[in-house]
mmCIF file of C-alpha atoms and ligand atoms in Angstrom:
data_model
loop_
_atom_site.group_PDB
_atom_site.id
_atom_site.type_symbol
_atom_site.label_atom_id
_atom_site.label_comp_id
_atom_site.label_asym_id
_atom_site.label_seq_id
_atom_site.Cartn_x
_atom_site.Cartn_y
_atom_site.Cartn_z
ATOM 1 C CA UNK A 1 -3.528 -2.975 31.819
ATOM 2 C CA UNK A 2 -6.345 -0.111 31.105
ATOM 3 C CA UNK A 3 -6.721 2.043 28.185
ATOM 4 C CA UNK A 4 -5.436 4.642 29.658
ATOM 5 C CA UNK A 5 -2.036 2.674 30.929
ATOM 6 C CA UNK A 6 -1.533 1.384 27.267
ATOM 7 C CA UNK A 7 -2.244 4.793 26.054
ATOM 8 C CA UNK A 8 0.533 6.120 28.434
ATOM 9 C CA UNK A 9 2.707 3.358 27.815
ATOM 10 C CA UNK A 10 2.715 3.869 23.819
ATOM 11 C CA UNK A 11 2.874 7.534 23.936
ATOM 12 C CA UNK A 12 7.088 6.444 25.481
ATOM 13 C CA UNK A 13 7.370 3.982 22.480
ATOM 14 C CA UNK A 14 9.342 5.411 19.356
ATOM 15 C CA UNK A 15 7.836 6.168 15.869
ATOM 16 C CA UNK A 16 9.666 2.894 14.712
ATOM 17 C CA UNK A 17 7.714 0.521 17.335
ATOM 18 C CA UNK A 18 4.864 2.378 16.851
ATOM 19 C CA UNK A 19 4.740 1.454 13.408
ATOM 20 C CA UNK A 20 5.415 -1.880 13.951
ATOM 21 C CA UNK A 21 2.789 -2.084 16.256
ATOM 22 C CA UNK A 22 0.271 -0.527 13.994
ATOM 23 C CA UNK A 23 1.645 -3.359 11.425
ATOM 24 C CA UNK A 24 3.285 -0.984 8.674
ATOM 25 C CA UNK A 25 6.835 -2.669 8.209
ATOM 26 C CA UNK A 26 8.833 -1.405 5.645
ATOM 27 C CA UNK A 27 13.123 -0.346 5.753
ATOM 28 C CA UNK A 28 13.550 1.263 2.617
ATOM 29 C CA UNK A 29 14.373 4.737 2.582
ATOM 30 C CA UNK A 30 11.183 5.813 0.635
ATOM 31 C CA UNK A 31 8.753 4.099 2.332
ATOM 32 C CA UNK A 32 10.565 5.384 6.006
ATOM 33 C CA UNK A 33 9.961 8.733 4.271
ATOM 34 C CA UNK A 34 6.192 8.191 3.741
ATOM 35 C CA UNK A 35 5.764 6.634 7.723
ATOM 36 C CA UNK A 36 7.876 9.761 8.870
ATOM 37 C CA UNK A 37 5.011 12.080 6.829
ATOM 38 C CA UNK A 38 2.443 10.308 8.340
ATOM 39 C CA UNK A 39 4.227 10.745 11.795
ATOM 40 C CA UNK A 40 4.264 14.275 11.845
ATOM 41 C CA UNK A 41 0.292 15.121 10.240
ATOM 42 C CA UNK A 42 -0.790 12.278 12.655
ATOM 43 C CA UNK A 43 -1.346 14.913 15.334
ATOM 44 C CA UNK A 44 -2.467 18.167 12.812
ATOM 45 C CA UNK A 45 -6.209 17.972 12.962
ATOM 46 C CA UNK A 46 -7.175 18.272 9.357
ATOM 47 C CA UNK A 47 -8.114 16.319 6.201
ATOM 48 C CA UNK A 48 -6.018 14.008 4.657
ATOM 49 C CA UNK A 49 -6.236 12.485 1.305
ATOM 50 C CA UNK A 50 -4.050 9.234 0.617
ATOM 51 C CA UNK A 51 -3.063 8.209 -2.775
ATOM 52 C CA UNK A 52 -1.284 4.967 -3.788
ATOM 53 C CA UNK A 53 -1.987 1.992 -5.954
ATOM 54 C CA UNK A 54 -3.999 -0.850 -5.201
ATOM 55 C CA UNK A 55 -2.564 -2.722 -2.779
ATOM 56 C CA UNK A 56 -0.068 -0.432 -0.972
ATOM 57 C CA UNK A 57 -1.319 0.018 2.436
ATOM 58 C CA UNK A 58 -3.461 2.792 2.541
ATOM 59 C CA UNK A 59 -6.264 1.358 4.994
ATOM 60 C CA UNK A 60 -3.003 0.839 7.153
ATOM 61 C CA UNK A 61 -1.764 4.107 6.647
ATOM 62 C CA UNK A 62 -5.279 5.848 7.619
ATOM 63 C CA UNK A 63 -5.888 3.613 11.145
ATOM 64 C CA UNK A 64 -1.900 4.600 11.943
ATOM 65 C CA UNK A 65 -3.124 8.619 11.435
ATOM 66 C CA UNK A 66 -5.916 7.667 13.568
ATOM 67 C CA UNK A 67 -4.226 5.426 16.677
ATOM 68 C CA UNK A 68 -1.599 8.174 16.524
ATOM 69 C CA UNK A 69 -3.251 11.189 16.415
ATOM 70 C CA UNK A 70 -5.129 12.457 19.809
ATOM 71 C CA UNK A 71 -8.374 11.370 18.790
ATOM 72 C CA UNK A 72 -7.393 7.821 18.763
ATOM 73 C CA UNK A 73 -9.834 6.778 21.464
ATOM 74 C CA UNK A 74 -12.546 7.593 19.592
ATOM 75 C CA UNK A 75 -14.128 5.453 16.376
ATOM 76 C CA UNK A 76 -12.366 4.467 13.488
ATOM 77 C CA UNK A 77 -15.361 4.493 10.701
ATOM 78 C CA UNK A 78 -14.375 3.170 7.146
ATOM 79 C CA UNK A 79 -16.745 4.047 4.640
ATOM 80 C CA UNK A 80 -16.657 2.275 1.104
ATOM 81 C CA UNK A 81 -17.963 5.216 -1.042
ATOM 82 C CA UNK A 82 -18.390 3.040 -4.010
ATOM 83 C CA UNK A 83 -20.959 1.503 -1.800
ATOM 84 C CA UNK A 84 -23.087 4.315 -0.871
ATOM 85 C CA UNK A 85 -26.343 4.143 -2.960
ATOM 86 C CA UNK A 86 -27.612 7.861 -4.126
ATOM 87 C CA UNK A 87 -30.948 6.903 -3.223
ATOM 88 C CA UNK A 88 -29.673 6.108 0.946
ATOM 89 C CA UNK A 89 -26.938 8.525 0.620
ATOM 90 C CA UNK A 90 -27.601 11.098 3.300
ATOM 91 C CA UNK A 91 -29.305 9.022 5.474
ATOM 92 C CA UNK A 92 -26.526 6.235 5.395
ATOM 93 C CA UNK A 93 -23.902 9.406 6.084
ATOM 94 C CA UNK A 94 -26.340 11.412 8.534
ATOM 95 C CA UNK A 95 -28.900 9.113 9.560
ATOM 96 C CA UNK A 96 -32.666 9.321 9.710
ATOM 97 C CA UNK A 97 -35.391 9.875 12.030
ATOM 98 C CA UNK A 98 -38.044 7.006 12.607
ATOM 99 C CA UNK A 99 -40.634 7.245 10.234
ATOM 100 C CA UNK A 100 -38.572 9.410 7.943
ATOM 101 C CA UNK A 101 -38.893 7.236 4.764
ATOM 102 C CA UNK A 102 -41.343 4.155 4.392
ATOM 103 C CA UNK A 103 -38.613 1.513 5.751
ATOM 104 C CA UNK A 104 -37.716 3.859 8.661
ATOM 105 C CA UNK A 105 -39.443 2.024 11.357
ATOM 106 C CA UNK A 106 -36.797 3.275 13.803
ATOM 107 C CA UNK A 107 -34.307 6.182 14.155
ATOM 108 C CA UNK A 108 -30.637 5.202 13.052
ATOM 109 C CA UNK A 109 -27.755 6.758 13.688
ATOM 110 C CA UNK A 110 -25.516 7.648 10.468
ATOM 111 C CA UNK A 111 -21.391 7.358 9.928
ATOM 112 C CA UNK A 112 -20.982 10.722 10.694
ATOM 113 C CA UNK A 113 -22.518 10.196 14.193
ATOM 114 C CA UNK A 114 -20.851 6.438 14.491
ATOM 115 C CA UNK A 115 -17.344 8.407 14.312
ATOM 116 C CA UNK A 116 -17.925 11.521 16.087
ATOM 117 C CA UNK A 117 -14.872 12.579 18.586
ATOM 118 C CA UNK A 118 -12.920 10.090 15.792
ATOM 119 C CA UNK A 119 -12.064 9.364 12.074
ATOM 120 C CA UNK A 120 -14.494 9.082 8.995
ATOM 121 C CA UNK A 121 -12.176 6.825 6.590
ATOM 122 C CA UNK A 122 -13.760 7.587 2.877
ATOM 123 C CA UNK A 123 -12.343 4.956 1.008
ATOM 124 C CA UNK A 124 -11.845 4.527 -2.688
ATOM 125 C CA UNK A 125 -13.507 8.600 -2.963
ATOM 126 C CA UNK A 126 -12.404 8.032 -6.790
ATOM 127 C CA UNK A 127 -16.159 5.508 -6.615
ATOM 128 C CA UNK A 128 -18.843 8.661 -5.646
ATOM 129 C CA UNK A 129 -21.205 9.618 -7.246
ATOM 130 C CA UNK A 130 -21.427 12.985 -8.733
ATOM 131 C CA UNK A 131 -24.013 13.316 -5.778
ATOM 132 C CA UNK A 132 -22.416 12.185 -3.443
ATOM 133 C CA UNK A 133 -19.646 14.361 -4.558
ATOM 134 C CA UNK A 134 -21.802 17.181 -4.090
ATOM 135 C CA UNK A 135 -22.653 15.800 -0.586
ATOM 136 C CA UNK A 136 -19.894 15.582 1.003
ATOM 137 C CA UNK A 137 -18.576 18.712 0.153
ATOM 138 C CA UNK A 138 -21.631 20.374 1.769
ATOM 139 C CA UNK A 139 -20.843 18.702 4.814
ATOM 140 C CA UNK A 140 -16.914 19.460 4.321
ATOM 141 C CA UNK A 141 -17.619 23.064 4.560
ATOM 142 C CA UNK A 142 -18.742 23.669 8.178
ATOM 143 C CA UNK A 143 -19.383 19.703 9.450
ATOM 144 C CA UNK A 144 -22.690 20.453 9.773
ATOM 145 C CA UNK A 145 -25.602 18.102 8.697
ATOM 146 C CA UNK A 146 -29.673 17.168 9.247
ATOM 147 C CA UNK A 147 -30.356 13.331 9.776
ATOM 148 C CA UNK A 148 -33.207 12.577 6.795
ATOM 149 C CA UNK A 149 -36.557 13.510 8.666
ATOM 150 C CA UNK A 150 -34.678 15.593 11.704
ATOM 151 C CA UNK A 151 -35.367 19.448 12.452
ATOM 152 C CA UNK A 152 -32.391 19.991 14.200
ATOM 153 C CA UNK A 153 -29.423 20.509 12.567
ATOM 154 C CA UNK A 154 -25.647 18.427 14.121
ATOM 155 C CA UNK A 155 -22.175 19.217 14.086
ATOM 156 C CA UNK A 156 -19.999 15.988 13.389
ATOM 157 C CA UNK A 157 -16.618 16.668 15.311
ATOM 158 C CA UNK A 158 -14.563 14.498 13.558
ATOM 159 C CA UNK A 159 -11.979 14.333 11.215
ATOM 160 C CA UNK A 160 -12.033 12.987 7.407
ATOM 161 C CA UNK A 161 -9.181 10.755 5.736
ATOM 162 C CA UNK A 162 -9.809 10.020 2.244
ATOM 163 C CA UNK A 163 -8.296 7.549 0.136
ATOM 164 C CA UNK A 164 -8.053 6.912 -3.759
ATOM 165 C CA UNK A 165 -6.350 4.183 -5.764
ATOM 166 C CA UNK A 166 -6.533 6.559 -8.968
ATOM 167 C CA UNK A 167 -5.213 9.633 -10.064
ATOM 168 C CA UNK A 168 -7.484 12.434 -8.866
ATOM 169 C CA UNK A 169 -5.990 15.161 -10.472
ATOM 170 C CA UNK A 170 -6.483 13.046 -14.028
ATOM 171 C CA UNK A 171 -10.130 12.819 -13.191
ATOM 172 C CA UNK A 172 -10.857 15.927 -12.838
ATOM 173 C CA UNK A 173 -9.281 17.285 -15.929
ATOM 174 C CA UNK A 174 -11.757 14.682 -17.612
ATOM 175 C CA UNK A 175 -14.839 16.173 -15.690
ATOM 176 C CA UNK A 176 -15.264 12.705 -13.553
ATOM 177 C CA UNK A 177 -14.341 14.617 -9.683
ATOM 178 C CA UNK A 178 -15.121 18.048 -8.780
ATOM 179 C CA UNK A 179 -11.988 20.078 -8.386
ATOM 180 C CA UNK A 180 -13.165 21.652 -5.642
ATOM 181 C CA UNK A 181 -13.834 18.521 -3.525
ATOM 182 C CA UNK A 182 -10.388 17.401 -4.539
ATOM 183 C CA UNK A 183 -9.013 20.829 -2.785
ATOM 184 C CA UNK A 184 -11.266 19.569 0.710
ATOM 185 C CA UNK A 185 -9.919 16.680 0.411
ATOM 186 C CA UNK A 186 -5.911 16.888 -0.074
ATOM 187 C CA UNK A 187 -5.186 19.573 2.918
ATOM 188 C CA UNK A 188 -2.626 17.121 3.394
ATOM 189 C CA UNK A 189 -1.264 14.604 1.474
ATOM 190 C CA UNK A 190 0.383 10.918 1.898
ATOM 191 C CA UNK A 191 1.582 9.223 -1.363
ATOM 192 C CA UNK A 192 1.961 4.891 -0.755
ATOM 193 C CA UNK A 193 4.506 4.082 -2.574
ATOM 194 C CA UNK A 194 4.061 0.758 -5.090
ATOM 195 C CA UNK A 195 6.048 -2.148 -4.128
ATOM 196 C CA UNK A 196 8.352 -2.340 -7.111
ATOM 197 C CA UNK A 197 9.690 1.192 -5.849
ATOM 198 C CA UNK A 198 10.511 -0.382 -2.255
ATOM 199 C CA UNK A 199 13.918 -2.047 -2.757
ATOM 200 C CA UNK A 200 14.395 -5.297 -0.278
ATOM 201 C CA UNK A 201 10.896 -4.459 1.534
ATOM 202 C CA UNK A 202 9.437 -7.339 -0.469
ATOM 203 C CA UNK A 203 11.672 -9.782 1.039
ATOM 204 C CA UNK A 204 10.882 -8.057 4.238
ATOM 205 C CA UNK A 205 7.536 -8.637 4.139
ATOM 206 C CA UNK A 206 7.773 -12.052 2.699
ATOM 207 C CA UNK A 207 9.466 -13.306 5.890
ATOM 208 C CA UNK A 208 7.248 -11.785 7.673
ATOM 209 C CA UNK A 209 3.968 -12.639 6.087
ATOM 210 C CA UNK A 210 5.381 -16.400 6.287
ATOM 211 C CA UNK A 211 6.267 -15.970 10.220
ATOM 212 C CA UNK A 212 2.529 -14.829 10.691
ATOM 213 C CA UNK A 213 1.440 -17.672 8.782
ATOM 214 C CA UNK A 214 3.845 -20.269 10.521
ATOM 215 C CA UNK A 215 2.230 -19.145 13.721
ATOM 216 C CA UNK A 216 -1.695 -18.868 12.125
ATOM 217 C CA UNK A 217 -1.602 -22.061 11.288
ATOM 218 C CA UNK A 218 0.639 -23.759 13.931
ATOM 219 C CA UNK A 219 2.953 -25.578 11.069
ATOM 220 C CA UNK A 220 6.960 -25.022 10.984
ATOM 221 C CA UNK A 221 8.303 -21.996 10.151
ATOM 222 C CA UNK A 222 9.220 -21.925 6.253
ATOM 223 C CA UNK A 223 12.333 -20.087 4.657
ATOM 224 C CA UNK A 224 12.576 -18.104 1.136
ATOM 225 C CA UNK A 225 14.994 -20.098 -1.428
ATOM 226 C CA UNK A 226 17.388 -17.766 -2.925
ATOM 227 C CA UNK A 227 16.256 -17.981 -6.311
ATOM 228 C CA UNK A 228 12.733 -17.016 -4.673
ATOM 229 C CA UNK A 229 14.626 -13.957 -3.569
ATOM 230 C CA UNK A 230 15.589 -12.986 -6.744
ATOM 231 C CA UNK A 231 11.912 -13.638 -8.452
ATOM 232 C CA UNK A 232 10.851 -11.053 -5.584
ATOM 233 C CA UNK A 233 13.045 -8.463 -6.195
ATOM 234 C CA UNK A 234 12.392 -8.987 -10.086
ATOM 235 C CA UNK A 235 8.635 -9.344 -10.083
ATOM 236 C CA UNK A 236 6.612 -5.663 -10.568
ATOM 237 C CA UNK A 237 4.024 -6.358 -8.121
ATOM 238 C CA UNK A 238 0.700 -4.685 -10.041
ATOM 239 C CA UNK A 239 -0.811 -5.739 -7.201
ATOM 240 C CA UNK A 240 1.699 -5.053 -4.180
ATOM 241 C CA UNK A 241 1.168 -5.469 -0.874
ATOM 242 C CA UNK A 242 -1.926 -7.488 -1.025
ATOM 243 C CA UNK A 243 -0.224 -9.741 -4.217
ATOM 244 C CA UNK A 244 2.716 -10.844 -2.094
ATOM 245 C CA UNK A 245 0.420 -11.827 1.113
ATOM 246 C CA UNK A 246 -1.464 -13.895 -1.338
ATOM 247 C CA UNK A 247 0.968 -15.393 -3.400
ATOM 248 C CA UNK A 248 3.217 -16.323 -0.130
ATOM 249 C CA UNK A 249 0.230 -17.856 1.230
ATOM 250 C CA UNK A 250 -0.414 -20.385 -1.435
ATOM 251 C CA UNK A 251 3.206 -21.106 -1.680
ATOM 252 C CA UNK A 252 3.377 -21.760 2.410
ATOM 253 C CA UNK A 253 0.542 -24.035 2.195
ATOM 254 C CA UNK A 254 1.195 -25.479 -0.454
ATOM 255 C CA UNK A 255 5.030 -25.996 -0.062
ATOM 256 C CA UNK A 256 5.958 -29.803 0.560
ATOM 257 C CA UNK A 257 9.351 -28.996 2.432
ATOM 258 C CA UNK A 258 10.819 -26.426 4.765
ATOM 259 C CA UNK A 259 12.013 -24.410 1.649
ATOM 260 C CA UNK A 260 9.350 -22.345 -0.628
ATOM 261 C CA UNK A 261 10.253 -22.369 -4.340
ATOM 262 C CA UNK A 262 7.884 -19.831 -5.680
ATOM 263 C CA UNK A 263 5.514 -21.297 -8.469
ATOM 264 C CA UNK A 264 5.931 -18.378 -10.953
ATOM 265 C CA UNK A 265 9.404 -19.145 -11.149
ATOM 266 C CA UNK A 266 9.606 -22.306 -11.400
ATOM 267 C CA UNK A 267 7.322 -21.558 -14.222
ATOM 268 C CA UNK A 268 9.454 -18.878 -15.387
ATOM 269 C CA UNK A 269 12.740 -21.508 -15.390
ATOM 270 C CA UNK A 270 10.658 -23.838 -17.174
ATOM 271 C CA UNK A 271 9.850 -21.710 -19.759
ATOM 272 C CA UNK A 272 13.360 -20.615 -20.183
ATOM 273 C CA UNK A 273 14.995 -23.758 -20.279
ATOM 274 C CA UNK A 274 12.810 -24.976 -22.873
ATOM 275 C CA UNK A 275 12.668 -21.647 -24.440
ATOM 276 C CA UNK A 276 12.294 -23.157 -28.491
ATOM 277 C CA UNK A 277 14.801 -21.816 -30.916
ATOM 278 C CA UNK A 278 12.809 -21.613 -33.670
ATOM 279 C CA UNK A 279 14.272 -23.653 -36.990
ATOM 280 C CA UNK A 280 14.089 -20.273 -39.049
ATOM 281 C CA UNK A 281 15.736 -18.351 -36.405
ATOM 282 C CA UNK A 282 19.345 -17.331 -37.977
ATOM 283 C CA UNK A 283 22.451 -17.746 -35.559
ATOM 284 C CA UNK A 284 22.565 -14.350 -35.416
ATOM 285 C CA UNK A 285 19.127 -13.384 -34.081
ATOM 286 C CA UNK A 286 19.600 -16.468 -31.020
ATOM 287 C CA UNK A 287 22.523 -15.540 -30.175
ATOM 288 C CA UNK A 288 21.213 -12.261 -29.490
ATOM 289 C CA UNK A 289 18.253 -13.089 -27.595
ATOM 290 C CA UNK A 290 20.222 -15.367 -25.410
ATOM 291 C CA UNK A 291 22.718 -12.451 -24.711
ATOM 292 C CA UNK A 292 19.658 -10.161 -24.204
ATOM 293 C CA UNK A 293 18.603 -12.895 -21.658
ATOM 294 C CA UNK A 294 21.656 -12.978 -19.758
ATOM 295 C CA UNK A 295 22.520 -9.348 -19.516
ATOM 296 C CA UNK A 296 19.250 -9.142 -17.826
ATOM 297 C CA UNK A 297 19.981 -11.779 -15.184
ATOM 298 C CA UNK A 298 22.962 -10.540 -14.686
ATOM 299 C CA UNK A 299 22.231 -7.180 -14.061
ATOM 300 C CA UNK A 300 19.131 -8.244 -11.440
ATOM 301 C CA UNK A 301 21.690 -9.991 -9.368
ATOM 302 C CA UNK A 302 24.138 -7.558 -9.606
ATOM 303 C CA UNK A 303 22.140 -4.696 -9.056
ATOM 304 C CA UNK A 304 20.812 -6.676 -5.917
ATOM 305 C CA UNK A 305 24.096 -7.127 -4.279
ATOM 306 C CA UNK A 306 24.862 -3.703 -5.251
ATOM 307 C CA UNK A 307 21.199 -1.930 -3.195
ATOM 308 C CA UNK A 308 20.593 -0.172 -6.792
ATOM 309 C CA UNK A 309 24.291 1.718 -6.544
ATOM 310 C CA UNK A 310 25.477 1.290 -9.999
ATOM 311 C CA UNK A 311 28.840 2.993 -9.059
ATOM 312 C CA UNK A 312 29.265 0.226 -6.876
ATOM 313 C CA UNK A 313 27.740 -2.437 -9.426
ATOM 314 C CA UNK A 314 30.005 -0.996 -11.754
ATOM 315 C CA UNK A 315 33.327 -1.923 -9.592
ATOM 316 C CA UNK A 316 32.065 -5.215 -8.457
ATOM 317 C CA UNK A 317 31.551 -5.997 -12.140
ATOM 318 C CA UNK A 318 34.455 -4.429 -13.411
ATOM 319 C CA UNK A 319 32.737 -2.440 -16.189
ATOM 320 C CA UNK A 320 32.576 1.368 -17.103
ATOM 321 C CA UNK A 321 29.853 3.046 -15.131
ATOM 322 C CA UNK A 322 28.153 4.410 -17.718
ATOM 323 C CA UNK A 323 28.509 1.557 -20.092
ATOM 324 C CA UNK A 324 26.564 -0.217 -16.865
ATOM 325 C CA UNK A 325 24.097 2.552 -17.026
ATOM 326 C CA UNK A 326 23.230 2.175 -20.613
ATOM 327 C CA UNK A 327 22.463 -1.278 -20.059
ATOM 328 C CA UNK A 328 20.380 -0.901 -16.648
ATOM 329 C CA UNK A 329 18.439 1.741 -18.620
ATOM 330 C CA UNK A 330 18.085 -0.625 -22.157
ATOM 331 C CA UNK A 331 16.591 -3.476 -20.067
ATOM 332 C CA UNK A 332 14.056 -1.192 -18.119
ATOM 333 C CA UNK A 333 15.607 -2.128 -14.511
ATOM 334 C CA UNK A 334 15.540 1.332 -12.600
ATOM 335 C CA UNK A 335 18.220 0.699 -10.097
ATOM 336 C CA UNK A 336 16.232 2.654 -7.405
ATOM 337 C CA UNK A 337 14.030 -0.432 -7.328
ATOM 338 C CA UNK A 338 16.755 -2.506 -6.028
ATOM 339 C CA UNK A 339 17.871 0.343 -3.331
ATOM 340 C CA UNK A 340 18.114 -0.259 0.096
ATOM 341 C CA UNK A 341 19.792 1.254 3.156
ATOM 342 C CA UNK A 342 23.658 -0.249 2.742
ATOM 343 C CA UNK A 343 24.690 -2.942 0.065
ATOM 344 C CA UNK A 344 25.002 -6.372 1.353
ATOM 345 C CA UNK A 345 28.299 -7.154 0.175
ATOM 346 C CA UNK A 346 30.779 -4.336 -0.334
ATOM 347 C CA UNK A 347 33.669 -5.261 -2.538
HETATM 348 N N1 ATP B 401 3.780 -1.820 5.283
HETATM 349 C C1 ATP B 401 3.060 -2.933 5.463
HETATM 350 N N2 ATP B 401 3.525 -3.894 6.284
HETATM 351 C C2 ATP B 401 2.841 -5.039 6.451
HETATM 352 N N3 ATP B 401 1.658 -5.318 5.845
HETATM 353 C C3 ATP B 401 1.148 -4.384 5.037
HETATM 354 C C4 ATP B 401 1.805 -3.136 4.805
HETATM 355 N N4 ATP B 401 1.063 -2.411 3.957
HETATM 356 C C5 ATP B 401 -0.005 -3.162 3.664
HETATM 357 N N5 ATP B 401 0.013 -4.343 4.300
HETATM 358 C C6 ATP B 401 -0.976 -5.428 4.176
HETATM 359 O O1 ATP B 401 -1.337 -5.498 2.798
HETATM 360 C C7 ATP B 401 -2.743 -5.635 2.615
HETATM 361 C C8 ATP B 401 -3.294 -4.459 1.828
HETATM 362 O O2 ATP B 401 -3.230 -3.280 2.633
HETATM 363 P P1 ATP B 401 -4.403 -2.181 2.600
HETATM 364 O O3 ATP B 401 -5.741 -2.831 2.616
HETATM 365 O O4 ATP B 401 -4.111 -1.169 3.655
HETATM 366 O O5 ATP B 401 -4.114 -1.588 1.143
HETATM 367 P P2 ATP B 401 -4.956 -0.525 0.290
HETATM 368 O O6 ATP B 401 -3.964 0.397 -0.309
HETATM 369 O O7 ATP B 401 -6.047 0.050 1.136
HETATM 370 O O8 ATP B 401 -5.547 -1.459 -0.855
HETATM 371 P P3 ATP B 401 -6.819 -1.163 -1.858
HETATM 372 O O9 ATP B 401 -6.460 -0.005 -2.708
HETATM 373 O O10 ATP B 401 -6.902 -2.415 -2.650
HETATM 374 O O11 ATP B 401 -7.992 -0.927 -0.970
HETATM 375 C C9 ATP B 401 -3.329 -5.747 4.028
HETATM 376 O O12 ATP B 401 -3.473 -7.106 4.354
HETATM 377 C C10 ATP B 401 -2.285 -5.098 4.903
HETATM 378 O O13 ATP B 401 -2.296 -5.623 6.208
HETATM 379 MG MG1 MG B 402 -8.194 -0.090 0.839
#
């Protein structure tokens, strides 16, 4: 099949395969949310800015903008700004003529130029310089720019996604990113949400991060125990997307059977099952850790089988709603976390 027949052939395909296809899986209402923002400033031909933590599936997020938006058949440049040495700065972005500087034994061609008719990615913007800073937003203003040593001046005719893993806004009430660079940059805006915040997505992805692997490295396919489930759903994921594709690596390689007991919590049982009671410890203080212990557990699974709906959680355990609210709230578990499209179970 050509280019052109492919091209054809996905402009038919829905959002949903598209997004598969571009590799950003995800069911949870919040994260459909962000791939249905993304869907509709795919094809508006101005800068984007994507936030999220580490982790989240920005990079992802960017190329999907790109391969959907009508400039898809052009480059894809990433550019790692904490990478760009002030001293190489402009010619790295613009390029240089031969004998320009004392290493320039030959013209090169800069990013701008590598992407032109495509996408610049700037990744990790929160990394420039202050000069660099000042830079780019010379070039943001009419995409015009002079490769180091060149007379005539270029128009890049591309378009910019930037992407930050910090809080702009906070650095530029501390003086660290110019405000106005920050207002280039977030025309639009996409927000990737954190894992924790994604409901039954981590399972999601487990199974499918441990298909892909199955298949990468030819061994039988592996399945999640269900107490693995549960250490999914309870971990926070500092890490997200990137931390799970990790972590189910080493436990599908390193997994003797068919069944993956994830290492953390068999750590975490350990730990609990052995948890000391110390000898000064009064009944009284024990007792209440133990409770403290349980009502946690408890709540994990039944806020699970619930999908985060504590009115339902609150039938299924046959406690007062609010009473169940209380105690979601005391032991920090925001039900959203465990919210998904309909609850498994329905009693
Ligand atoms: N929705 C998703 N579905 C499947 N895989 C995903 C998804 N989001 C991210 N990934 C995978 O997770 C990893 C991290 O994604 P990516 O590099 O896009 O994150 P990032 O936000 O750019 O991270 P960083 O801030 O560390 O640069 C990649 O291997 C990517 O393929
Ligand atoms: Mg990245």
């Amino acid at each position: 099949m050509t280019e052109i027949e492919a091209w054809r052939q996905r402009r038919n395909e829905s959002p949903e395969t598209a997004f598969t296809r571009l590799n950003l899986l995800g069911a949870s209402p919040g994260f459909r949310e962000t791939l249905r923002i993304i869907e509709r400033i795919a094809g508006v031909d101005a800068t984007v800015l994507i936030q999220g933590e580490t982790g989240t599936g920005k990079e992802l997020a960017a190329r999907a903008l790109h391969y959907l938006s009508s400039r898809h058949e052009f480059p894809f440049i990433p550019v790692n700004c904490g990478a760009l040495p002030d001293n190489l700065l402009e010619s790295e972005l613009f390029g240089h003529e031969r004998g320009a500087f004392t290493d320039a034994k030959t013209s090169s061609r800069g990013l701008v130029a590598q992407a032109e008719g495509g996408t610049l990615f700037l990744d990790e913007v929160e990394a420039m310089t202050p000069r660099a800073q000042v830079v780019l937003l010379r070039f943001l203003q009419d995409h015009t720019y002079r490769p180091v040593g060149g007379r005539q001046v270029a128009s890049g005719n591309l378009r910019i996604i930037a992407s930050s893993n910090v809080d702009l806004e906070g650095m530029v009430r501390r003086g660290e990113f110019r405000r106005d660079l920050l207002f280039r940059f977030g025309i639009l805006n996409v927000t990737m949400p954190p894992l924790r915040e994604r409901g039954r997505d981590v399972v999601l992805l487990a199974e499918h991060f441990l298909d892909c692997f199955a298949t990468q490295y030819e061994r039988p396919r592996k399945r999640l125990h269900v107490k693995s489930v549960d250490w999914l759903l309870s971990h926070d994921w500092p890490g997200n997307i990137r931390e799970l594709e990790n972590l189910m690596l080493r436990e599908f390689l390193l997994a003797d059977g068919e069944v993956i007991r994830i290492a953390p919590m068999r750590q975490a049982e350990a730990e609990k099952a052995c948890d000391p009671i110390d000898a000064d410890e009064t009944f009284k203080s024990a007792k209440a850790r133990a409770i403290a212990q349980f009502e946690k557990n408890y709540l994990r699974h039944l806020l699970t089988e619930a999908c985060g709906n504590v009115s339902l959680a609150a039938r299924i355990s046959h406690k007062d709603r609010s009473t169940l609210n209380k105690l979601v709230k005391k032991h920090g578990l925001a039900s959203d976390r465990f919210r998904t499209g309909s609850p498994r179970n329905p009693r």
